[in-house]
Amino acid sequence: MRKSPTHVRRSGSSASSTTSERRVIVNTRTQVVIVGAGPAGLLLGQLLLREGIEAIILERRSPEYVLGRIRAGVLEQGSVDVLDLVGVSARLHKEGLIHDGVEIGFRGARHRIAFKQLVGKTVTVYGQTEMTRDLMEARTAAGGASVYEAEDVTLHDWAGSPRVTYRKNGVTHEIACDFIAGCDGYHGVCRASVPADRYKKFEREYPFGWLGVLADVAPPWGELIYANSERGFALASLRSPTRVRCYVQCGVGERVEDWSDARFWSEFKLRIGVDVADEVTHAPSIEKSIAPLRSFVVEPLRFGRLFLAGDAAHIVPPTGAKGLNLAVSDVFFLSEALRDHYHEGGEQPLDQYSARCLRRIWKAERFSWWMTRQLHSFPGDAFARRMQETELEYLFDSRAAQTSMAENYVGLPLS
Ligand code: FAD
Ligand code: DHB
């Protein structure tokens, strides 16, 4: 049985106090409260709209802040298919760049992994920022409810009759709902609301981070170059025919302020190779940031009426370009579980959510861990270095190994 969408105000504004903090409580009801308006939350909102399921999105930052975060750049075909499904891919198909392969730089040479030839699939280079902008615009056009700058989002009774409270402009709001979707990233409130003994945590930290630079200059490289150099990893990527995104491996404690543009480009050039890097290395940076590298998974992803999705449930090191793509597959699976629950009734579709996601999550964790191990330097571990050299030589010589890498990089099926 499908429950009818509800968005009724249970009680209007009630008693306010005269203190500096007004304490008006406004009550509302909806089917799903989505916490977080990153790619996971916004896409889930569109998927639910398509199924006629009502949701309210609560985001603690402003839209401008969300759009100012420079993150992922590579979409698997399966992610593009989900964006097609919700009708939010027109600009992506116009401006996204289809890539048939990537290159791996090692000992001064570059080796191509030809995805299309090996597994018949490609990836699309399209910034997470652009995808987020498209999703925000689609939600506004569809009249979906989103509250930005929602302070102090708090979950109540997520195991029974869930409610979510938040503050906006000094007014406290309470939303009663059937379900809560925790799409609020690694540092969010949803996972933190669950007692630690209710889940298992699997974690690995890496002894380095990625320093990233965005610059408005035409990329001289046609495809992404992942470089394993004696000085550390580097990645030459892009966002458009006029904008590059480049990364170098850096120490965990390093600060962006210590990396002038000149220092960044000189290091990047030494790692990627002067022949490719020379043309970009005078461009001023328009964004520069450091991201730590971590592998992290919680099990399960469902706690009563609360579901975790995206970075709230797992983190991959960025080397395999999987984080954004996993957020897409999680919310796709969650929308199917909620659809089946509302249309057919019963708990079974909801019960299967965790296991269905985790099968795909662990494969992406494995691949991202493998890419990270093969391409970064782990100082002081001579055995690891020999294994890395041997693994890369095997990859360059073996079509079977290249096929395995290609199959994972373009994305495993959303099944
Ligand atoms: P987020 O994007 O973190 O969104 C969570 C949202 O919740 C945020 O807007 C946050 O403000 C909000 N929020 C948090 N707490 C609260 C609260 N208490 N109340 C309300 N709202 C809250 N992935 C790829 O697939 N390919 C790549 O090429 C790639 N490259 C990357 C490069 C870098 C440098 C980094 C840092 C990441 C990269 N990733 C990549 C990973 C990808 O960006 C993330 O996996 C993705 O952003 C996850 O989306 P999300 O919606 O789950 O989480
Ligand atoms: C980008 C980021 C990644 O983590 C990756 O593996 C490839 C590209 C990027 O930001 O362009």
GROMACS .gro file of C-alpha atoms and ligand atoms in nm:
model
  479
    1MET     CA    1   0.000   0.000   0.000
    2ARG     CA    2   0.129   0.339  -0.095
    3LYS     CA    3   0.113   0.599   0.178
    4SER     CA    4  -0.018   0.930   0.050
    5PRO     CA    5   0.236   1.212   0.041
    6THR     CA    6   0.187   1.439   0.337
    7HIS     CA    7   0.314   1.787   0.391
    8VAL     CA    8   0.072   1.907   0.651
    9ARG     CA    9   0.146   2.159   0.914
   10ARG     CA   10   0.042   1.977   1.232
   11SER     CA   11   0.042   2.293   1.436
   12GLY     CA   12   0.125   2.645   1.342
   13SER     CA   13   0.374   2.872   1.513
   14SER     CA   14   0.336   2.840   1.887
   15ALA     CA   15   0.456   3.027   2.193
   16SER     CA   16   0.759   3.243   2.148
   17SER     CA   17   0.980   3.376   2.424
   18THR     CA   18   1.114   3.728   2.461
   19THR     CA   19   1.475   3.617   2.504
   20SER     CA   20   1.727   3.695   2.228
   21GLU     CA   21   1.676   3.341   2.088
   22ARG     CA   22   1.314   3.306   1.974
   23ARG     CA   23   1.178   2.960   2.050
   24VAL     CA   24   0.889   2.928   1.805
   25ILE     CA   25   0.834   2.567   1.706
   26VAL     CA   26   0.691   2.499   1.361
   27ASN     CA   27   0.577   2.143   1.299
   28THR     CA   28   0.564   1.980   0.958
   29ARG     CA   29   0.532   1.626   0.825
   30THR     CA   30   0.687   1.462   0.520
   31GLN     CA   31   0.773   1.112   0.403
   32VAL     CA   32   1.154   1.136   0.395
   33VAL     CA   33   1.385   1.391   0.557
   34ILE     CA   34   1.714   1.402   0.367
   35VAL     CA   35   2.001   1.544   0.571
   36GLY     CA   36   2.268   1.697   0.346
   37ALA     CA   37   2.248   1.865   0.003
   38GLY     CA   38   2.567   1.724  -0.145
   39PRO     CA   39   2.540   1.504  -0.454
   40ALA     CA   40   2.391   1.211  -0.254
   41GLY     CA   41   2.114   1.417  -0.090
   42LEU     CA   42   2.022   1.620  -0.400
   43LEU     CA   43   2.015   1.317  -0.628
   44LEU     CA   44   1.806   1.118  -0.380
   45GLY     CA   45   1.563   1.411  -0.376
   46GLN     CA   46   1.524   1.386  -0.757
   47LEU     CA   47   1.492   1.006  -0.752
   48LEU     CA   48   1.217   1.027  -0.487
   49LEU     CA   49   1.033   1.305  -0.674
   50ARG     CA   50   1.024   1.071  -0.975
   51GLU     CA   51   0.858   0.804  -0.758
   52GLY     CA   52   0.605   1.052  -0.611
   53ILE     CA   53   0.767   1.028  -0.267
   54GLU     CA   54   0.784   1.357  -0.081
   55ALA     CA   55   1.105   1.472   0.085
   56ILE     CA   56   1.253   1.776   0.255
   57ILE     CA   57   1.628   1.837   0.227
   58LEU     CA   58   1.809   1.999   0.522
   59GLU     CA   59   2.156   2.142   0.454
   60ARG     CA   60   2.363   2.327   0.711
   61ARG     CA   61   2.559   2.536   0.458
   62SER     CA   62   2.448   2.795   0.201
   63PRO     CA   63   2.405   2.694  -0.168
   64GLU     CA   64   2.709   2.911  -0.256
   65TYR     CA   65   2.925   2.732  -0.002
   66VAL     CA   66   2.818   2.389  -0.131
   67LEU     CA   67   2.897   2.495  -0.489
   68GLY     CA   68   3.234   2.639  -0.386
   69ARG     CA   69   3.372   2.300  -0.278
   70ILE     CA   70   3.596   2.163  -0.552
   71ARG     CA   71   3.590   1.785  -0.545
   72ALA     CA   72   3.536   1.500  -0.787
   73GLY     CA   73   3.565   1.509  -1.162
   74VAL     CA   74   3.503   1.163  -1.306
   75LEU     CA   75   3.162   0.998  -1.360
   76GLU     CA   76   3.110   0.632  -1.443
   77GLN     CA   77   2.863   0.544  -1.719
   78GLY     CA   78   2.628   0.400  -1.453
   79SER     CA   79   2.622   0.739  -1.274
   80VAL     CA   80   2.545   0.917  -1.603
   81ASP     CA   81   2.262   0.665  -1.660
   82VAL     CA   82   2.109   0.756  -1.320
   83LEU     CA   83   2.132   1.128  -1.404
   84ASP     CA   84   1.962   1.051  -1.739
   85LEU     CA   85   1.686   0.869  -1.550
   86VAL     CA   86   1.602   1.176  -1.342
   87GLY     CA   87   1.635   1.407  -1.643
   88VAL     CA   88   1.929   1.605  -1.504
   89SER     CA   89   2.192   1.539  -1.769
   90ALA     CA   90   2.131   1.783  -2.056
   91ARG     CA   91   2.430   2.007  -1.971
   92LEU     CA   92   2.644   1.705  -1.882
   93HIS     CA   93   2.592   1.562  -2.231
   94LYS     CA   94   2.674   1.900  -2.387
   95GLU     CA   95   2.977   1.995  -2.178
   96GLY     CA   96   3.105   1.667  -2.025
   97LEU     CA   97   3.413   1.516  -2.188
   98ILE     CA   98   3.403   1.147  -2.273
   99HIS     CA   99   3.732   0.970  -2.203
  100ASP     CA  100   3.820   0.630  -2.355
  101GLY     CA  101   4.119   0.565  -2.130
  102VAL     CA  102   4.376   0.697  -1.883
  103GLU     CA  103   4.755   0.702  -1.880
  104ILE     CA  104   4.987   0.583  -1.606
  105GLY     CA  105   5.324   0.753  -1.579
  106PHE     CA  106   5.610   0.542  -1.446
  107ARG     CA  107   5.990   0.574  -1.477
  108GLY     CA  108   5.967   0.847  -1.740
  109ALA     CA  109   5.729   0.657  -1.972
  110ARG     CA  110   5.349   0.667  -2.005
  111HIS     CA  111   5.134   0.357  -2.043
  112ARG     CA  112   4.775   0.377  -2.165
  113ILE     CA  113   4.488   0.176  -2.023
  114ALA     CA  114   4.241   0.177  -2.314
  115PHE     CA  115   3.900   0.136  -2.147
  116LYS     CA  116   3.691   0.136  -2.463
  117GLN     CA  117   3.910  -0.121  -2.636
  118LEU     CA  118   3.935  -0.341  -2.326
  119VAL     CA  119   3.582  -0.334  -2.185
  120GLY     CA  120   3.377  -0.130  -2.433
  121LYS     CA  121   3.300   0.150  -2.186
  122THR     CA  122   3.409   0.507  -2.114
  123VAL     CA  123   3.396   0.763  -1.831
  124THR     CA  124   3.274   1.124  -1.841
  125VAL     CA  125   3.482   1.410  -1.705
  126TYR     CA  126   3.230   1.652  -1.548
  127GLY     CA  127   3.293   1.839  -1.223
  128GLN     CA  128   3.101   1.746  -0.908
  129THR     CA  129   3.030   2.120  -0.875
  130GLU     CA  130   2.854   2.122  -1.213
  131MET     CA  131   2.654   1.810  -1.130
  132THR     CA  132   2.552   1.966  -0.797
  133ARG     CA  133   2.448   2.290  -0.970
  134ASP     CA  134   2.235   2.094  -1.220
  135LEU     CA  135   2.066   1.900  -0.937
  136MET     CA  136   2.001   2.218  -0.735
  137GLU     CA  137   1.842   2.388  -1.037
  138ALA     CA  138   1.628   2.081  -1.114
  139ARG     CA  139   1.502   2.070  -0.754
  140THR     CA  140   1.410   2.438  -0.758
  141ALA     CA  141   1.231   2.395  -1.093
  142ALA     CA  142   1.034   2.097  -0.957
  143GLY     CA  143   0.935   2.288  -0.642
  144GLY     CA  144   1.113   2.041  -0.409
  145ALA     CA  145   1.157   2.166  -0.052
  146SER     CA  146   1.515   2.241   0.055
  147VAL     CA  147   1.626   2.433   0.362
  148TYR     CA  148   1.980   2.572   0.342
  149GLU     CA  149   2.163   2.711   0.646
  150ALA     CA  150   1.962   2.479   0.873
  151GLU     CA  151   2.142   2.495   1.208
  152ASP     CA  152   2.171   2.229   1.472
  153VAL     CA  153   1.996   1.950   1.276
  154THR     CA  154   1.906   1.684   1.535
  155LEU     CA  155   1.759   1.335   1.487
  156HIS     CA  156   1.495   1.200   1.729
  157ASP     CA  157   1.358   0.847   1.768
  158TRP     CA  158   1.510   0.721   1.442
  159ALA     CA  159   1.445   0.364   1.556
  160GLY     CA  160   1.067   0.421   1.597
  161SER     CA  161   0.872   0.733   1.490
  162PRO     CA  162   1.140   0.961   1.349
  163ARG     CA  163   1.147   1.338   1.380
  164VAL     CA  164   1.414   1.586   1.284
  165THR     CA  165   1.453   1.929   1.441
  166TYR     CA  166   1.661   2.224   1.319
  167ARG     CA  167   1.689   2.598   1.367
  168LYS     CA  168   1.659   2.860   1.098
  169ASN     CA  169   1.668   3.236   1.165
  170GLY     CA  170   1.623   3.171   1.537
  171VAL     CA  171   1.308   2.959   1.484
  172THR     CA  172   1.307   2.591   1.577
  173HIS     CA  173   1.137   2.357   1.331
  174GLU     CA  174   1.034   1.997   1.378
  175ILE     CA  175   0.963   1.758   1.091
  176ALA     CA  176   0.791   1.426   1.157
  177CYS     CA  177   0.866   1.169   0.889
  178ASP     CA  178   0.859   0.802   0.790
  179PHE     CA  179   1.232   0.783   0.716
  180ILE     CA  180   1.556   0.979   0.751
  181ALA     CA  181   1.823   0.959   0.479
  182GLY     CA  182   2.167   1.042   0.621
  183CYS     CA  183   2.339   1.200   0.319
  184ASP     CA  184   2.544   1.440   0.531
  185GLY     CA  185   2.897   1.328   0.451
  186TYR     CA  186   3.178   1.196   0.669
  187HIS     CA  187   3.149   1.466   0.938
  188GLY     CA  188   2.768   1.471   0.948
  189VAL     CA  189   2.521   1.430   1.232
  190CYS     CA  190   2.338   1.116   1.114
  191ARG     CA  191   2.608   0.851   1.171
  192ALA     CA  192   2.706   1.035   1.489
  193SER     CA  193   2.348   0.993   1.620
  194VAL     CA  194   2.382   0.614   1.625
  195PRO     CA  195   2.551   0.461   1.932
  196ALA     CA  196   2.891   0.321   1.830
  197ASP     CA  197   2.802  -0.030   1.947
  198ARG     CA  198   2.528  -0.051   1.681
  199TYR     CA  199   2.773  -0.067   1.390
  200LYS     CA  200   3.113  -0.202   1.288
  201LYS     CA  201   3.371   0.041   1.156
  202PHE     CA  202   3.649  -0.057   0.911
  203GLU     CA  203   3.916   0.205   0.863
  204ARG     CA  204   4.259   0.271   0.713
  205GLU     CA  205   4.441   0.602   0.715
  206TYR     CA  206   4.722   0.671   0.470
  207PRO     CA  207   5.035   0.862   0.568
  208PHE     CA  208   4.978   1.133   0.302
  209GLY     CA  209   4.721   1.365   0.147
  210TRP     CA  210   4.649   1.523  -0.193
  211LEU     CA  211   4.723   1.886  -0.259
  212GLY     CA  212   4.495   2.000  -0.545
  213VAL     CA  213   4.511   2.306  -0.769
  214LEU     CA  214   4.249   2.436  -1.012
  215ALA     CA  215   4.372   2.670  -1.289
  216ASP     CA  216   4.224   2.831  -1.599
  217VAL     CA  217   4.456   2.706  -1.869
  218ALA     CA  218   4.403   2.465  -2.160
  219PRO     CA  219   4.507   2.112  -2.057
  220PRO     CA  220   4.792   1.987  -2.275
  221TRP     CA  221   4.701   1.628  -2.182
  222GLY     CA  222   4.414   1.462  -2.369
  223GLU     CA  223   4.346   1.205  -2.098
  224LEU     CA  224   4.406   1.190  -1.722
  225ILE     CA  225   4.762   1.098  -1.623
  226TYR     CA  226   4.816   0.914  -1.293
  227ALA     CA  227   5.191   0.929  -1.222
  228ASN     CA  228   5.395   0.712  -0.989
  229SER     CA  229   5.718   0.905  -0.940
  230GLU     CA  230   6.005   0.859  -0.696
  231ARG     CA  231   5.907   1.201  -0.554
  232GLY     CA  232   5.549   1.089  -0.490
  233PHE     CA  233   5.219   1.059  -0.677
  234ALA     CA  234   5.080   1.324  -0.914
  235LEU     CA  235   4.759   1.343  -1.116
  236ALA     CA  236   4.697   1.558  -1.422
  237SER     CA  237   4.322   1.600  -1.466
  238LEU     CA  238   4.087   1.856  -1.616
  239ARG     CA  239   3.743   2.008  -1.588
  240SER     CA  240   3.693   2.151  -1.937
  241PRO     CA  241   3.894   2.240  -2.251
  242THR     CA  242   4.009   2.555  -2.067
  243ARG     CA  243   4.052   2.439  -1.706
  244VAL     CA  244   4.296   2.192  -1.543
  245ARG     CA  245   4.278   2.016  -1.207
  246CYS     CA  246   4.612   1.886  -1.083
  247TYR     CA  247   4.717   1.705  -0.767
  248VAL     CA  248   5.042   1.608  -0.591
  249GLN     CA  249   5.087   1.371  -0.296
  250CYS     CA  250   5.186   1.569   0.014
  251GLY     CA  251   5.256   1.501   0.382
  252VAL     CA  252   4.961   1.471   0.624
  253GLY     CA  253   5.061   1.772   0.830
  254GLU     CA  254   5.131   2.006   0.537
  255ARG     CA  255   4.952   2.342   0.502
  256VAL     CA  256   4.818   2.502   0.184
  257GLU     CA  257   4.985   2.834   0.284
  258ASP     CA  258   5.324   2.667   0.249
  259TRP     CA  259   5.257   2.579  -0.114
  260SER     CA  260   5.296   2.883  -0.340
  261ASP     CA  261   5.182   2.832  -0.701
  262ALA     CA  262   5.548   2.830  -0.806
  263ARG     CA  263   5.632   2.552  -0.559
  264PHE     CA  264   5.327   2.346  -0.661
  265TRP     CA  265   5.396   2.370  -1.035
  266SER     CA  266   5.765   2.294  -0.997
  267GLU     CA  267   5.686   1.978  -0.799
  268PHE     CA  268   5.406   1.880  -1.036
  269LYS     CA  269   5.640   1.917  -1.335
  270LEU     CA  270   5.906   1.698  -1.177
  271ARG     CA  271   5.651   1.422  -1.110
  272ILE     CA  272   5.436   1.432  -1.426
  273GLY     CA  273   5.719   1.515  -1.670
  274VAL     CA  274   5.833   1.844  -1.817
  275ASP     CA  275   5.713   1.747  -2.167
  276VAL     CA  276   5.345   1.752  -2.061
  277ALA     CA  277   5.347   1.998  -1.774
  278ASP     CA  278   5.548   2.289  -1.914
  279GLU     CA  279   5.251   2.463  -2.080
  280VAL     CA  280   5.037   2.486  -1.765
  281THR     CA  281   5.292   2.568  -1.502
  282HIS     CA  282   5.267   2.947  -1.523
  283ALA     CA  283   4.889   2.956  -1.464
  284PRO     CA  284   4.773   3.117  -1.138
  285SER     CA  285   4.568   2.885  -0.918
  286ILE     CA  286   4.201   2.971  -0.865
  287GLU     CA  287   4.160   2.713  -0.587
  288LYS     CA  288   4.408   2.518  -0.378
  289SER     CA  289   4.324   2.266  -0.105
  290ILE     CA  290   4.457   1.960   0.077
  291ALA     CA  291   4.249   1.643   0.123
  292PRO     CA  292   4.353   1.359   0.357
  293LEU     CA  293   4.334   1.002   0.225
  294ARG     CA  294   4.128   0.746   0.408
  295SER     CA  295   3.944   0.417   0.355
  296PHE     CA  296   3.637   0.382   0.578
  297VAL     CA  297   3.320   0.171   0.584
  298VAL     CA  298   3.042   0.126   0.839
  299GLU     CA  299   2.822  -0.182   0.851
  300PRO     CA  300   2.524  -0.187   0.840
  301LEU     CA  301   2.385   0.119   0.660
  302ARG     CA  302   2.035   0.090   0.806
  303PHE     CA  303   1.937   0.166   1.168
  304GLY     CA  304   1.560   0.137   1.213
  305ARG     CA  305   1.411   0.420   1.004
  306LEU     CA  306   1.752   0.583   0.937
  307PHE     CA  307   1.957   0.501   0.626
  308LEU     CA  308   2.312   0.620   0.561
  309ALA     CA  309   2.427   0.691   0.204
  310GLY     CA  310   2.740   0.833   0.036
  311ASP     CA  311   3.032   0.968   0.238
  312ALA     CA  312   2.823   0.940   0.560
  313ALA     CA  313   2.865   0.563   0.527
  314HIS     CA  314   3.201   0.521   0.356
  315ILE     CA  315   3.511   0.702   0.232
  316VAL     CA  316   3.751   0.588  -0.039
  317PRO     CA  317   4.091   0.739  -0.111
  318PRO     CA  318   4.036   0.951  -0.427
  319THR     CA  319   4.283   0.758  -0.646
  320GLY     CA  320   4.015   0.537  -0.806
  321ALA     CA  321   3.766   0.827  -0.862
  322LYS     CA  322   3.497   0.627  -0.684
  323GLY     CA  323   3.355   0.843  -0.399
  324LEU     CA  324   3.100   1.042  -0.599
  325ASN     CA  325   3.004   0.736  -0.802
  326LEU     CA  326   2.937   0.532  -0.486
  327ALA     CA  327   2.717   0.814  -0.354
  328VAL     CA  328   2.515   0.783  -0.677
  329SER     CA  329   2.474   0.405  -0.652
  330ASP     CA  330   2.380   0.417  -0.280
  331VAL     CA  331   2.098   0.666  -0.335
  332PHE     CA  332   1.981   0.482  -0.645
  333PHE     CA  333   1.950   0.163  -0.434
  334LEU     CA  334   1.783   0.360  -0.152
  335SER     CA  335   1.526   0.513  -0.387
  336GLU     CA  336   1.440   0.164  -0.516
  337ALA     CA  337   1.404   0.029  -0.161
  338LEU     CA  338   1.175   0.319  -0.060
  339ARG     CA  339   0.974   0.290  -0.383
  340ASP     CA  340   0.918  -0.083  -0.328
  341HIS     CA  341   0.830  -0.025   0.037
  342TYR     CA  342   0.572   0.245  -0.043
  343HIS     CA  343   0.430   0.063  -0.348
  344GLU     CA  344   0.429  -0.295  -0.225
  345GLY     CA  345   0.452  -0.257   0.153
  346GLY     CA  346   0.664  -0.458   0.395
  347GLU     CA  347   1.014  -0.431   0.532
  348GLN     CA  348   1.190  -0.664   0.288
  349PRO     CA  349   1.305  -0.398   0.037
  350LEU     CA  350   1.436  -0.187   0.328
  351ASP     CA  351   1.609  -0.488   0.485
  352GLN     CA  352   1.803  -0.551   0.163
  353TYR     CA  353   1.941  -0.197   0.132
  354SER     CA  354   2.258  -0.245   0.338
  355ALA     CA  355   2.370  -0.570   0.180
  356ARG     CA  356   2.299  -0.446  -0.174
  357CYS     CA  357   2.505  -0.129  -0.121
  358LEU     CA  358   2.786  -0.297   0.070
  359ARG     CA  359   2.858  -0.548  -0.208
  360ARG     CA  360   2.936  -0.260  -0.443
  361ILE     CA  361   3.101  -0.043  -0.175
  362TRP     CA  362   3.357  -0.308  -0.080
  363LYS     CA  363   3.454  -0.365  -0.444
  364ALA     CA  364   3.511   0.010  -0.487
  365GLU     CA  365   3.705   0.015  -0.158
  366ARG     CA  366   3.925  -0.267  -0.286
  367PHE     CA  367   3.993  -0.093  -0.617
  368SER     CA  368   4.064   0.248  -0.459
  369TRP     CA  369   4.298   0.085  -0.205
  370TRP     CA  370   4.475  -0.103  -0.489
  371MET     CA  371   4.519   0.214  -0.701
  372THR     CA  372   4.642   0.405  -0.396
  373ARG     CA  373   4.898   0.135  -0.308
  374GLN     CA  374   5.034   0.112  -0.661
  375LEU     CA  375   5.075   0.483  -0.728
  376HIS     CA  376   5.189   0.660  -0.408
  377SER     CA  377   5.523   0.651  -0.236
  378PHE     CA  378   5.539   0.481   0.103
  379PRO     CA  379   5.881   0.597   0.227
  380GLY     CA  380   6.091   0.350   0.420
  381ASP     CA  381   5.921   0.036   0.292
  382ALA     CA  382   6.162  -0.117   0.038
  383PHE     CA  383   5.964  -0.439   0.005
  384ALA     CA  384   5.645  -0.242  -0.073
  385ARG     CA  385   5.835  -0.045  -0.340
  386ARG     CA  386   5.952  -0.365  -0.515
  387MET     CA  387   5.598  -0.505  -0.503
  388GLN     CA  388   5.466  -0.182  -0.650
  389GLU     CA  389   5.721  -0.187  -0.933
  390THR     CA  390   5.638  -0.551  -1.005
  391GLU     CA  391   5.264  -0.489  -0.998
  392LEU     CA  392   5.295  -0.197  -1.243
  393GLU     CA  393   5.524  -0.393  -1.480
  394TYR     CA  394   5.272  -0.676  -1.474
  395LEU     CA  395   4.988  -0.431  -1.545
  396PHE     CA  396   5.169  -0.279  -1.845
  397ASP     CA  397   5.249  -0.625  -1.991
  398SER     CA  398   4.924  -0.807  -1.925
  399ARG     CA  399   4.601  -0.746  -2.113
  400ALA     CA  400   4.420  -0.942  -1.841
  401ALA     CA  401   4.549  -0.706  -1.569
  402GLN     CA  402   4.459  -0.400  -1.780
  403THR     CA  403   4.110  -0.541  -1.840
  404SER     CA  404   4.061  -0.582  -1.466
  405MET     CA  405   4.171  -0.223  -1.402
  406ALA     CA  406   3.952  -0.090  -1.686
  407GLU     CA  407   3.647  -0.286  -1.567
  408ASN     CA  408   3.676  -0.134  -1.220
  409TYR     CA  409   3.765   0.219  -1.328
  410VAL     CA  410   3.467   0.255  -1.565
  411GLY     CA  411   3.246   0.118  -1.287
  412LEU     CA  412   3.095  -0.216  -1.192
  413PRO     CA  413   2.724  -0.262  -1.271
  414LEU     CA  414   2.456  -0.111  -1.046
  415SER     CA  415   2.298  -0.446  -0.964
  416FAD     P1  416   2.917   1.544   0.068
  416FAD     O1  417   2.952   1.591  -0.069
  416FAD     O2  418   3.018   1.557   0.176
  416FAD     O3  419   2.782   1.617   0.110
  416FAD     C1  420   2.731   1.613   0.242
  416FAD     C2  421   2.649   1.738   0.268
  416FAD     O4  422   2.594   1.731   0.399
  416FAD     C3  423   2.734   1.863   0.264
  416FAD     O5  424   2.677   1.959   0.179
  416FAD     C4  425   2.740   1.911   0.409
  416FAD     O6  426   2.750   2.051   0.421
  416FAD     C5  427   2.608   1.856   0.461
  416FAD     N1  428   2.607   1.837   0.607
  416FAD     C6  429   2.707   1.790   0.686
  416FAD     N2  430   2.669   1.788   0.815
  416FAD     C7  431   2.543   1.835   0.818
  416FAD     C8  432   2.451   1.858   0.924
  416FAD     N3  433   2.485   1.835   1.051
  416FAD     N4  434   2.330   1.908   0.893
  416FAD     C9  435   2.295   1.934   0.764
  416FAD     N5  436   2.379   1.915   0.659
  416FAD    C10  437   2.501   1.866   0.687
  416FAD     N6  438   3.478   1.100  -0.608
  416FAD    C11  439   3.465   1.049  -0.733
  416FAD     O7  440   3.373   0.968  -0.758
  416FAD     N7  441   3.548   1.085  -0.837
  416FAD    C12  442   3.649   1.171  -0.816
  416FAD     O8  443   3.717   1.205  -0.913
  416FAD    C13  444   3.669   1.223  -0.682
  416FAD     N8  445   3.769   1.311  -0.657
  416FAD    C14  446   3.777   1.369  -0.532
  416FAD    C15  447   3.876   1.461  -0.513
  416FAD    C16  448   3.888   1.523  -0.387
  416FAD    C17  449   3.997   1.622  -0.366
  416FAD    C18  450   3.794   1.492  -0.282
  416FAD    C19  451   3.803   1.561  -0.147
  416FAD    C20  452   3.694   1.399  -0.304
  416FAD    C21  453   3.685   1.337  -0.427
  416FAD     N9  454   3.585   1.244  -0.453
  416FAD    C22  455   3.576   1.187  -0.578
  416FAD    C23  456   3.490   1.207  -0.349
  416FAD    C24  457   3.355   1.281  -0.363
  416FAD     O9  458   3.375   1.420  -0.372
  416FAD    C25  459   3.264   1.248  -0.242
  416FAD    O10  460   3.257   1.108  -0.230
  416FAD    C26  461   3.122   1.305  -0.257
  416FAD    O11  462   3.121   1.444  -0.233
  416FAD    C27  463   3.022   1.238  -0.161
  416FAD    O12  464   2.896   1.300  -0.169
  416FAD     P2  465   2.798   1.306  -0.044
  416FAD    O13  466   2.678   1.379  -0.092
  416FAD    O14  467   2.785   1.170   0.013
  416FAD    O15  468   2.876   1.389   0.066
  417DHB     C1  469   3.991   1.381  -1.022
  417DHB     C2  470   3.993   1.336  -0.893
  417DHB     C3  471   4.023   1.202  -0.869
  417DHB     O1  472   4.021   1.154  -0.745
  417DHB     C4  473   4.054   1.116  -0.972
  417DHB     O2  474   4.087   0.988  -0.944
  417DHB     C5  475   4.051   1.162  -1.100
  417DHB     C6  476   4.019   1.295  -1.126
  417DHB     C7  477   3.959   1.523  -1.047
  417DHB     O3  478   3.937   1.596  -0.950
  417DHB     O4  479   3.958   1.563  -1.164
   0.00000   0.00000   0.00000
